[in-house]
Structure formats: structure tokens, C-alpha cells
Coordinates of C-alpha atoms in Angstrom, one line a residue:
M1201 CA 32.7 -10.2 24.5
A1202 CA 32.0 -6.9 22.8
T1203 CA 29.7 -4.3 24.3
V1204 CA 27.4 -3.4 21.3
T1205 CA 24.6 -0.8 20.5
V1206 CA 21.9 -1.4 18.5
V1207 CA 20.2 1.8 17.3
G1208 CA 16.0 1.2 16.4
L1209 CA 14.4 -1.7 18.4
G1210 CA 11.8 -2.3 15.6
K1211 CA 10.6 -5.5 13.8
I1212 CA 14.3 -6.0 12.7
G1213 CA 16.5 -4.3 15.2
L1214 CA 15.2 -5.9 18.4
P1215 CA 15.0 -9.6 17.2
L1216 CA 18.6 -8.8 16.1
A1217 CA 19.6 -7.2 19.4
V1218 CA 18.6 -10.4 21.5
T1219 CA 20.2 -12.5 18.9
I1220 CA 23.7 -10.8 19.8
A1221 CA 22.8 -10.7 23.6
A1222 CA 22.0 -14.4 23.5
A1223 CA 25.5 -15.2 21.8
G1224 CA 26.9 -13.2 25.1
H1225 CA 27.9 -9.7 24.1
H1226 CA 26.3 -6.7 26.3
V1227 CA 24.1 -4.8 24.1
R1228 CA 22.5 -1.4 24.8
G1229 CA 18.9 -1.2 22.5
A1230 CA 18.3 2.6 21.8
D1231 CA 15.3 3.7 20.6
I1232 CA 13.9 7.2 20.3
N1233 CA 10.3 5.7 21.2
P1234 CA 10.0 5.7 25.2
Q1235 CA 7.3 3.5 25.2
V1236 CA 9.4 0.5 23.0
A1237 CA 12.5 1.3 25.2
A1238 CA 9.9 0.7 28.3
D1239 CA 8.5 -2.1 26.9
V1240 CA 11.9 -3.7 26.2
A1241 CA 13.1 -2.9 29.5
A1242 CA 10.2 -4.8 30.8
G1243 CA 11.1 -7.9 28.6
V1244 CA 8.0 -7.5 26.7
P1245 CA 8.0 -7.5 23.0
P1246 CA 6.4 -3.8 21.5
F1247 CA 5.2 -5.8 18.2
P1248 CA 3.2 -9.0 18.1
G1249 CA 3.6 -11.7 15.4
E1250 CA 7.7 -12.5 15.6
P1251 CA 7.7 -16.2 17.0
G1252 CA 10.3 -16.7 19.7
L1253 CA 11.0 -13.3 20.3
A1254 CA 9.2 -13.0 23.5
G1255 CA 10.9 -15.9 25.3
L1256 CA 14.4 -15.0 23.9
L1257 CA 13.9 -11.4 25.0
A1258 CA 12.8 -12.5 28.7
E1259 CA 15.9 -14.5 28.9
V1260 CA 18.3 -11.8 27.7
M1261 CA 16.9 -9.5 29.8
G1262 CA 16.8 -11.9 32.8
E1263 CA 20.5 -12.5 32.2
G1264 CA 21.5 -8.5 31.8
T1265 CA 23.0 -9.0 28.5
L1266 CA 20.2 -6.1 26.9
R1267 CA 19.7 -2.8 28.4
A1268 CA 17.2 -0.6 26.9
T1269 CA 17.2 3.3 26.4
T1270 CA 16.5 6.0 24.5
D1271 CA 19.8 7.9 25.0
T1272 CA 21.6 6.7 21.5
T1273 CA 25.0 8.7 22.1
A1274 CA 25.3 7.8 25.6
A1275 CA 25.1 4.6 24.8
V1276 CA 27.3 4.6 22.1
A1277 CA 29.8 6.0 24.0
D1278 CA 30.0 2.8 26.1
S1279 CA 30.1 0.5 22.8
E1280 CA 33.0 -0.1 20.9
L1281 CA 30.5 -1.8 18.1
I1282 CA 27.4 -0.3 16.6
V1283 CA 24.9 -1.6 14.8
I1284 CA 21.9 1.3 12.9
V1285 CA 18.8 -0.5 12.1
V1286 CA 16.6 2.5 11.3
P1287 CA 14.4 2.6 8.3
L1288 CA 14.9 4.5 5.0
V1289 CA 11.4 5.3 3.9
I1290 CA 10.2 7.2 0.9
G1291 CA 8.6 10.2 0.6
A1292 CA 5.4 11.3 -1.6
D1293 CA 8.1 12.1 -4.5
R1294 CA 9.3 8.6 -4.4
R1295 CA 12.5 10.4 -3.2
P1296 CA 14.1 8.4 0.1
D1297 CA 13.6 10.9 3.4
Y1298 CA 16.6 11.0 5.2
R1299 CA 15.6 12.4 8.1
A1300 CA 15.3 9.6 10.3
L1301 CA 18.5 8.1 9.3
D1302 CA 20.5 11.1 9.2
A1303 CA 19.3 11.7 13.1
A1304 CA 20.3 8.3 14.3
V1305 CA 23.6 8.9 12.3
D1306 CA 24.3 12.1 14.1
A1307 CA 23.2 10.7 17.2
V1308 CA 25.9 8.0 17.0
G1309 CA 28.2 9.9 15.8
A1310 CA 28.0 12.5 18.8
G1311 CA 28.9 9.5 21.2
L1312 CA 31.6 8.1 18.5
R1313 CA 34.7 6.8 20.3
R1314 CA 38.1 6.1 18.8
G1315 CA 38.5 2.5 17.7
S1316 CA 35.0 1.9 17.2
L1317 CA 33.2 0.1 14.0
V1318 CA 29.5 1.5 13.0
I1319 CA 27.4 -1.2 10.8
V1320 CA 24.6 0.4 8.8
E1321 CA 22.1 -2.8 8.2
T1322 CA 19.5 0.0 7.1
T1323 CA 19.1 -0.9 2.6
L1324 CA 20.5 2.3 1.5
P1325 CA 20.9 3.6 -2.2
V1326 CA 24.3 2.6 -3.7
H1327 CA 27.0 4.9 -2.2
T1328 CA 25.1 5.7 0.6
T1329 CA 27.6 4.3 3.4
R1330 CA 30.7 6.0 1.6
Q1331 CA 29.3 9.4 0.7
R1332 CA 26.8 10.3 2.9
I1333 CA 27.0 8.5 6.0
T1334 CA 31.0 8.2 6.6
P1335 CA 31.2 12.1 6.4
R1336 CA 28.0 12.4 9.2
L1337 CA 29.6 10.3 11.1
A1338 CA 33.2 12.4 11.0
V1339 CA 31.5 15.7 11.4
A1340 CA 29.6 14.6 14.6
S1341 CA 32.8 12.7 15.9
G1342 CA 35.6 14.9 15.1
L1343 CA 37.2 11.8 14.2
R1344 CA 38.8 10.0 10.9
P1345 CA 37.1 7.3 9.5
G1346 CA 39.1 4.1 8.5
T1347 CA 41.8 5.7 11.0
D1348 CA 40.1 6.0 13.7
F1349 CA 37.0 4.3 13.2
G1350 CA 35.5 1.7 10.9
V1351 CA 32.2 1.7 8.8
C1352 CA 30.7 -1.5 6.9
H1353 CA 27.2 -1.8 5.7
S1354 CA 25.7 -5.0 6.2
P1355 CA 21.9 -5.0 4.5
E1356 CA 18.9 -7.2 7.0
R1357 CA 18.1 -9.6 4.8
V1358 CA 15.1 -10.9 7.1
S1359 CA 11.3 -10.6 7.0
S1360 CA 8.8 -10.1 10.0
G1361 CA 7.4 -13.3 11.1
T1362 CA 10.5 -15.5 10.1
V1363 CA 13.2 -12.8 11.6
F1364 CA 15.2 -15.9 13.5
A1365 CA 15.0 -18.4 10.7
D1366 CA 15.9 -16.1 8.1
L1367 CA 19.3 -15.0 10.1
A1368 CA 20.5 -18.6 10.0
R1369 CA 18.9 -19.0 6.5
Y1370 CA 20.8 -16.1 4.3
P1371 CA 24.1 -15.5 4.1
K1372 CA 25.1 -12.4 6.0
L1373 CA 26.6 -9.9 3.6
V1374 CA 29.2 -7.4 4.7
G1375 CA 31.2 -4.5 2.7
G1376 CA 33.5 -1.9 4.5
I1377 CA 34.6 1.4 3.5
D1378 CA 38.1 0.3 3.8
R1379 CA 39.2 -3.6 4.0
T1380 CA 39.3 -3.7 7.7
S1381 CA 36.1 -2.2 8.3
G1382 CA 34.6 -5.4 6.2
E1383 CA 37.0 -7.6 8.2
R1384 CA 36.1 -6.3 11.8
A1385 CA 32.3 -6.7 10.8
S1386 CA 32.9 -10.2 9.5
A1387 CA 34.3 -11.6 12.5
F1388 CA 31.7 -9.8 14.8
Y1389 CA 28.6 -11.7 13.0
A1390 CA 30.4 -14.9 12.8
S1391 CA 30.3 -14.5 16.8
V1392 CA 26.9 -13.7 16.8
L1393 CA 25.1 -16.0 13.8
R1394 CA 24.9 -19.5 13.4
F1395 CA 23.5 -20.7 9.9
T1396 CA 22.2 -23.6 8.8
E1397 CA 24.1 -25.7 5.8
R1398 CA 23.2 -24.5 2.2
P1399 CA 24.4 -26.9 -0.1
D1400 CA 22.0 -25.1 -2.8
L1401 CA 25.2 -22.3 -2.3
P1402 CA 28.1 -22.1 -4.4
R1403 CA 30.4 -21.3 -1.2
P1404 CA 29.7 -22.2 2.5
N1405 CA 26.8 -20.8 4.3
G1406 CA 28.2 -17.7 6.6
V1407 CA 29.6 -14.6 6.5
W1408 CA 30.5 -13.3 3.0
D1409 CA 32.6 -10.1 2.7
L1410 CA 31.4 -8.6 -0.7
G1411 CA 34.6 -6.0 -0.6
S1412 CA 33.0 -2.7 -0.4
A1413 CA 30.0 -0.9 1.1
E1414 CA 29.0 -0.4 -2.7
A1415 CA 28.7 -4.0 -3.3
A1416 CA 26.9 -4.7 -0.1
E1417 CA 24.4 -2.5 -1.2
L1418 CA 23.6 -3.3 -4.2
A1419 CA 23.5 -6.8 -3.5
K1420 CA 20.2 -6.0 -1.3
L1421 CA 19.0 -4.1 -3.8
A1422 CA 19.2 -6.6 -6.8
E1423 CA 17.9 -9.1 -4.8
T1424 CA 14.7 -7.3 -3.7
T1425 CA 14.5 -5.4 -6.9
Y1426 CA 14.4 -8.9 -8.7
R1427 CA 11.3 -9.7 -6.9
D1428 CA 9.5 -6.6 -7.7
V1429 CA 10.6 -7.0 -11.4
N1430 CA 9.5 -10.4 -12.0
I1431 CA 6.4 -9.9 -10.2
A1432 CA 5.4 -7.3 -12.4
L1433 CA 6.2 -9.9 -15.8
A1434 CA 4.1 -12.6 -13.8
N1435 CA 1.3 -9.8 -13.1
E1436 CA 1.3 -8.9 -17.1
F1437 CA 1.3 -12.4 -17.7
A1438 CA -1.8 -12.9 -15.9
C1439 CA -3.2 -10.1 -17.3
F1440 CA -2.7 -11.6 -20.5
A1441 CA -3.6 -15.2 -19.6
Q1442 CA -7.3 -13.7 -18.0
D1443 CA -7.9 -12.6 -21.5
A1444 CA -6.7 -15.6 -23.4
G1445 CA -9.1 -17.8 -21.4
L1446 CA -5.7 -19.4 -19.9
D1447 CA -5.0 -20.4 -16.2
L1448 CA -1.6 -19.0 -15.5
L1449 CA -0.8 -21.1 -12.3
P1450 CA -0.3 -24.4 -13.9
I1451 CA 1.8 -22.5 -16.8
I1452 CA 4.1 -21.1 -14.2
E1453 CA 4.4 -24.4 -12.6
A1454 CA 5.2 -25.8 -16.4
A1455 CA 7.6 -23.2 -17.0
N1456 CA 9.6 -23.3 -13.7
S1457 CA 10.2 -27.2 -14.3
Q1458 CA 12.8 -25.9 -16.3
P1459 CA 16.1 -24.5 -14.0
F1460 CA 16.3 -21.3 -15.6
S1461 CA 13.0 -20.0 -15.1
H1462 CA 12.0 -18.8 -11.7
L1463 CA 8.4 -17.0 -12.1
H1464 CA 6.9 -15.4 -9.2
R1465 CA 2.9 -15.5 -8.7
P1466 CA 0.9 -12.7 -9.7
G1467 CA -1.2 -10.5 -7.3
I1468 CA -3.4 -7.5 -6.5
A1469 CA -0.7 -5.8 -4.8
V1470 CA 3.0 -5.5 -3.8
G1471 CA 3.4 -4.4 -0.4
G1472 CA 5.6 -4.3 2.6
H1473 CA 8.7 -2.4 3.8
C1474 CA 10.7 -3.6 1.4
I1475 CA 9.7 -5.0 -2.0
P1476 CA 7.5 -1.4 -3.0
V1477 CA 10.7 0.7 -1.8
Y1478 CA 13.8 -0.2 -2.7
P1479 CA 13.3 -0.2 -5.9
W1480 CA 12.9 3.4 -5.8
L1481 CA 16.0 3.4 -3.6
Y1482 CA 17.8 1.6 -6.5
A1483 CA 16.8 4.5 -8.7
V1484 CA 18.1 7.1 -6.7
G1485 CA 21.9 5.4 -7.4
D1486 CA 21.0 4.7 -11.2
P1487 CA 18.8 7.7 -12.9
A1488 CA 18.9 5.7 -16.1
A1489 CA 17.5 2.5 -15.1
R1490 CA 14.2 1.8 -16.4
M1491 CA 12.8 -1.6 -15.9
P1492 CA 12.6 -1.2 -12.1
V1493 CA 10.4 1.9 -12.6
L1494 CA 8.0 0.2 -14.9
A1495 CA 7.7 -2.8 -12.8
R1496 CA 7.0 -0.5 -9.9
E1497 CA 4.1 1.3 -12.6
I1498 CA 3.0 -2.2 -13.3
N1499 CA 2.3 -3.2 -9.7
D1500 CA 1.1 -0.3 -8.6
A1501 CA -1.6 -0.4 -10.9
M1502 CA -2.5 -3.8 -10.1
P1503 CA -5.1 -2.4 -7.6
A1504 CA -7.2 -0.6 -9.7
R1505 CA -6.7 -3.1 -12.5
A1506 CA -8.3 -5.5 -10.0
V1507 CA -11.2 -3.6 -9.4
R1508 CA -11.6 -3.6 -13.4
M1509 CA -11.9 -7.1 -13.4
L1510 CA -14.7 -7.1 -10.9
V1511 CA -16.7 -4.3 -13.0
A1512 CA -16.0 -7.4 -15.8
L1513 CA -17.3 -9.9 -13.4
A1514 CA -20.3 -8.3 -11.6
G1515 CA -21.1 -5.5 -13.8
D1516 CA -22.1 -1.8 -12.8
L1517 CA -20.4 -1.5 -8.6
R1518 CA -22.7 2.0 -8.5
G1519 CA -24.0 1.9 -4.3
R1520 CA -23.0 -2.0 -4.0
R1521 CA -21.5 -3.1 -0.8
A1522 CA -18.0 -4.4 -1.9
A1523 CA -16.4 -6.3 1.0
V1524 CA -12.4 -6.7 0.7
L1525 CA -10.7 -9.2 3.0
G1526 CA -7.5 -8.3 4.2
A1527 CA -6.1 -4.7 5.1
A1528 CA -2.3 -6.4 5.9
Y1529 CA 0.1 -6.3 3.2
R1530 CA 0.0 -10.1 3.2
G1531 CA -1.2 -13.0 5.2
G1532 CA -0.5 -13.7 8.9
V1533 CA 1.6 -10.6 9.3
K1534 CA -0.4 -7.8 10.8
E1535 CA 1.4 -4.8 9.2
T1536 CA -0.4 -2.4 6.4
A1537 CA 2.7 -0.7 4.7
F1538 CA 2.3 -0.3 1.3
S1539 CA -0.6 -2.6 1.7
G1540 CA -2.9 -3.0 -1.4
V1541 CA -6.1 -2.3 0.9
L1542 CA -6.4 1.3 0.3
P1543 CA -5.8 1.4 -3.3
V1544 CA -7.9 -0.9 -3.8
V1545 CA -10.6 0.8 -1.6
R1546 CA -10.0 4.1 -3.3
A1547 CA -10.5 2.5 -6.8
L1548 CA -14.1 1.0 -5.7
A1549 CA -15.1 4.2 -4.1
E1550 CA -14.5 5.6 -7.9
H1551 CA -16.4 3.1 -9.6
G1552 CA -19.4 3.9 -7.0
A1553 CA -19.2 0.9 -4.5
I1554 CA -19.7 1.2 -0.8
P1555 CA -16.1 -0.5 0.5
L1556 CA -16.0 -2.5 3.6
V1557 CA -13.1 -4.1 4.8
H1558 CA -12.6 -7.4 7.1
D1559 CA -9.1 -8.8 8.5
P1560 CA -9.0 -11.3 11.2
L1561 CA -5.7 -9.5 12.6
Y1562 CA -7.4 -6.2 12.9
D1563 CA -10.5 -5.4 15.0
D1564 CA -13.1 -2.0 14.5
A1565 CA -11.1 0.2 16.6
E1566 CA -7.9 -0.4 13.9
L1567 CA -9.6 -0.7 10.9
T1568 CA -11.5 2.9 11.6
A1569 CA -8.1 4.2 12.6
L1570 CA -6.9 3.2 9.1
G1571 CA -9.7 5.2 7.2
L1572 CA -11.4 1.7 6.9
Q1573 CA -15.3 1.0 7.4
P1574 CA -15.0 -2.6 9.1
Y1575 CA -17.0 -5.3 7.8
H1576 CA -17.7 -8.5 9.5
L1577 CA -18.1 -12.1 8.2
G1578 CA -21.7 -13.0 7.7
E1579 CA -23.1 -9.5 7.1
P1580 CA -24.8 -8.8 3.7
C1581 CA -22.4 -7.8 0.6
D1582 CA -23.3 -8.0 -3.0
V1583 CA -19.4 -8.6 -4.3
A1584 CA -16.0 -9.5 -2.5
I1585 CA -12.0 -8.9 -3.4
V1586 CA -9.5 -10.9 -1.7
Q1587 CA -7.0 -8.6 -1.4
A1588 CA -4.6 -10.6 1.6
D1589 CA -3.8 -14.3 1.4
H1590 CA -4.5 -15.0 5.3
A1591 CA -5.1 -18.7 5.8
E1592 CA -8.7 -18.1 7.0
Y1593 CA -9.5 -17.0 3.2
A1594 CA -8.8 -20.7 2.1
R1595 CA -12.0 -21.6 3.7
I1596 CA -14.6 -19.1 2.8
G1597 CA -17.2 -19.3 0.7
P1598 CA -20.6 -17.6 -0.1
A1599 CA -22.2 -18.4 3.3
D1600 CA -19.8 -16.1 4.8
L1601 CA -20.5 -13.2 2.3
P1602 CA -24.6 -13.3 2.2
G1603 CA -25.8 -12.0 -0.7
V1604 CA -22.3 -12.2 -2.8
A1605 CA -22.8 -11.9 -6.7
A1606 CA -19.1 -12.2 -7.4
L1607 CA -15.9 -12.7 -5.9
L1608 CA -12.6 -11.5 -7.5
D1609 CA -10.0 -13.4 -5.7
G1610 CA -6.6 -11.1 -5.9
R1611 CA -4.2 -13.9 -4.0
S1612 CA -5.7 -17.0 -5.8
V1613 CA -6.3 -18.3 -2.4
T1614 CA -9.9 -19.1 -2.5
D1615 CA -11.2 -22.7 -2.8
P1616 CA -13.2 -22.8 -6.5
A1617 CA -15.1 -26.0 -5.2
L1618 CA -16.8 -23.5 -2.7
W1619 CA -17.6 -21.0 -5.3
S1620 CA -19.6 -23.1 -7.9
G1621 CA -22.8 -20.9 -7.7
V1622 CA -21.1 -17.7 -7.4
P1623 CA -19.2 -16.0 -10.6
R1624 CA -15.6 -16.0 -9.1
L1625 CA -12.3 -14.9 -10.9
A1626 CA -8.5 -15.3 -9.5
I1627 CA -6.2 -13.1 -11.1
G1628 CA -3.6 -15.7 -13.1
T1629 CA -7.2 -17.4 -14.0
G1630 CA -9.4 -17.4 -17.1
G1631 CA -12.3 -18.9 -18.7
P1632 CA -12.4 -21.3 -21.8
V1633 CA -9.5 -20.4 -24.1
R1634 CA -10.5 -18.1 -26.7
P1635 CA -8.5 -17.4 -30.2
G1636 CA -6.6 -14.1 -29.9
P1637 CA -7.5 -11.5 -32.1
E1638 CA -5.3 -12.0 -35.1
A1639 CA -6.2 -15.5 -35.9
M1640 CA -9.6 -15.5 -37.8
A1641 CA -11.1 -18.8 -40.0
Q1642 CA -13.6 -17.7 -42.9
D1643 CA -14.5 -20.0 -45.6
G1644 CA -11.5 -22.4 -44.3
Q1645 CA -9.2 -19.2 -44.8
Y1646 CA -7.0 -18.1 -42.2
A1647 CA -5.1 -15.0 -41.5
F1648 CA -2.6 -13.7 -39.0
A1649 CA -2.4 -10.1 -38.4
G1650 CA -4.9 -9.6 -41.7
V1651 CA -2.3 -11.7 -43.6
P1652 CA -4.0 -14.6 -45.1
I1653 CA -1.9 -17.9 -44.4
A1654 CA -2.1 -20.5 -47.2
T1655 CA -3.5 -23.7 -46.0

């Protein structure tokens, strides 16, 4: 069994570390946050909401197969295999901010020994593994890549709240800077992961070596950017459907009954650490890209668009209390990364409303720390807007929001039967079908775009 250092004990890195330790490898979990390292050393998950993590962490800590440290370099010096799971974020300029990743790579390089393999699971712009990370490792270690040490990219493909299931469900993609690096990474993950059968896949589920670091980088960016572009298209359809008086959701079901259509659902915002970020990472490697950038613009505009829908439904918002339901970026996950809550609150304030925020996962102090004014169900409000698809909101009705005069459901999760007495609009739904502006009937004559049609 190998000695492995996992660098970064966050929501992806820690579940991966305990998975590797549970497979029998000796794992050093390294994190620069002393509190995170202390929590892990005590067998306590430093974050909530990951089913199965607490039990598995306690198990591997009890067996002594996982240790936590803040000294990355020392841990690496004692390991033959290193996995880096440090986030790459984007700045206000929508460019990657490499500082945290570079610091982690330099710390790894300082302890790197001959014969080691470094695997980077951080999602990266294409060419980053070979052209940025590998040279930094070489400089910091004084070793030669491909000769003295190997490097592989193997993008994480899991989501918070379902990490362990996702590790088994999705093929593990790898791509090395050379053939040997890819083969070593493949053998390592095959020793760690147990995959569920997937008859829908073109080949058996398991570790898939894509042949190069660049191919592995692009595969991750392609799958996530596709989702953002797809959602942007659904949002365009949703706004049109509303104007046309059509309910889009059954239309999407109908379209997707044909096997070549895979339309996603529209919504008020696209949040999280992944989908709003990775199209920009793709654009770094492909400056000529147009569609991913346009999709980002469409999806970023949805919170303000939703507030305009609320204005059309409820009228002037000046001085009115607006309850925003949901601070989290998605239902059941206590995370606000790129959540739609801030742009929704900002748009409401620009319309003169008084934004108040409720979320079943956050207490008042936590909401206040986010710069949000807390709202409690049962308190008076004038209008409401659903921002997160928490399960609790499927049962919410006007009695929970005393005085509410209109509801804009940004996630289509509320029950319309509970809102029969209050104007309600869900993104993707519309009223009675209305003819488009091009079709007009006058004295039995029809026209399209102003051109008479013979009847």
C-alpha cells in the first residue's frame, strides 16, 4: 500500500482522503487552515452536510490510516503519491486567481522526492497541468518531470452532498504528462475506487485514461460548460414561453422524450463553485470562444430578470417588504458560492424594495454575516421570491407569508394549488396563450411580419 498526501481537506478533498485511507493506503491530509487540520485530527468533519463522512472519518482515524497536518511539505516528503485538491477561483475580472493553487504546488514541490507521482484534481484551464504546474514542481524540487517524477491531471467530478455516491457513479478520468504518469494514476485510482455498473456507458465504468493531461482538463471543462450553456438556452426558452403564455416545463418533458434532446430546467440563478466558474476557465484556454461567454451573460442576468417579472406581476416595489426564500445556491446544501441571493437582493433594492432573506439552513447571525437582513416565516411581507429549491418551500403557502400579494417562484418548486388566491408566477410558466406580434387578423386577413397571407 502507498503513502499518499492529499493537499486540501475541503468538501471534495476530505471525502477523497478518507476514501483512499479506507482502501488501506496511509494518508496524510494536509490543509493550511489549522482549525480544519485540528477538526480532522479529532475525527470531526470541519463542514456539515456530507452523508457518510462522519462515520468513515471516525473509522479511518481510529485505524490510524489517516493523519492531518498543516505542514504540506513534510507530508509530501514522506509520500510517494500526492493528490492536490485546492480550489482555483476566479477574480472580479473573471480570470483565474492562481495564488492558492500556486502556493500549494510550491509546497508540494519543496517536499517532492524522486519517483513520486503528483495528481492534480483541481479543475484547470487546458494546458495548465503541463505548462504551469509541472514547471513549478520542477523548479521547487530540482527534479526532472517525466524522468524523476510524474504528473497527472484527474479532475474531480463530484458534488457536495453526494461525493461518495458520485465517486462510484462516474468514471475516473486521468491524463498524464506522459504515458507512465497516466498508467500510474490509473493503477492508483483502480486500487481506491469501487465503481457501480453503468450499462448506459460506451465502455465499462472505471478509470478511463484519456491519454494526456490536456484531454482530461478539457473533458471536465466540457461537461460543466455544457450544463451552463444548456441552462442558458432553457432560460431563454423560459422567458419567451412566459411572453407567449406557455408553460415550458411540460414542453421540455415533451422535447426530451426524443433521445437527442436533453434540455435542462430554467431557473433564477446558476450557483456553486463549478458551473458559474468553469466556463470562464475554458475561455482562458480558448479566447475565441463565444457561446460559453454568452451563456454566462444570460445566466448572470436571470436574477435581475426575475425581479422584473415580479414587478410585472406585483407592480411598483418601492417601500415594500420582499421576502427572498433561500440564501443557498441550491436546495439542501449549506453553501452560498455564487448564489443568486446577492444579485436578487441587489435587484430588489434597485427597485426600491426592502429585501429580507429566509433560509432553513442559516440562522440570523449567519445571514447577517452575509450582509443579508433575516426574514422569518410568519412575519408580514408584501411580495416573495423563491431563490433556492429547498424541499421546505414545496409546502409553503400564503399563510406562511402574511400579507403577500405576489410570488415569483424562481425554481418552480411551490405548489400552485396552495396559491390559488395570490398571483403566482414560476419561471418557465405562463398564462393563456397569446398570439405573437407578427400574426394579426383584420377582416379575415392574416399577415406574418406585415406581409399578407392569402386565405
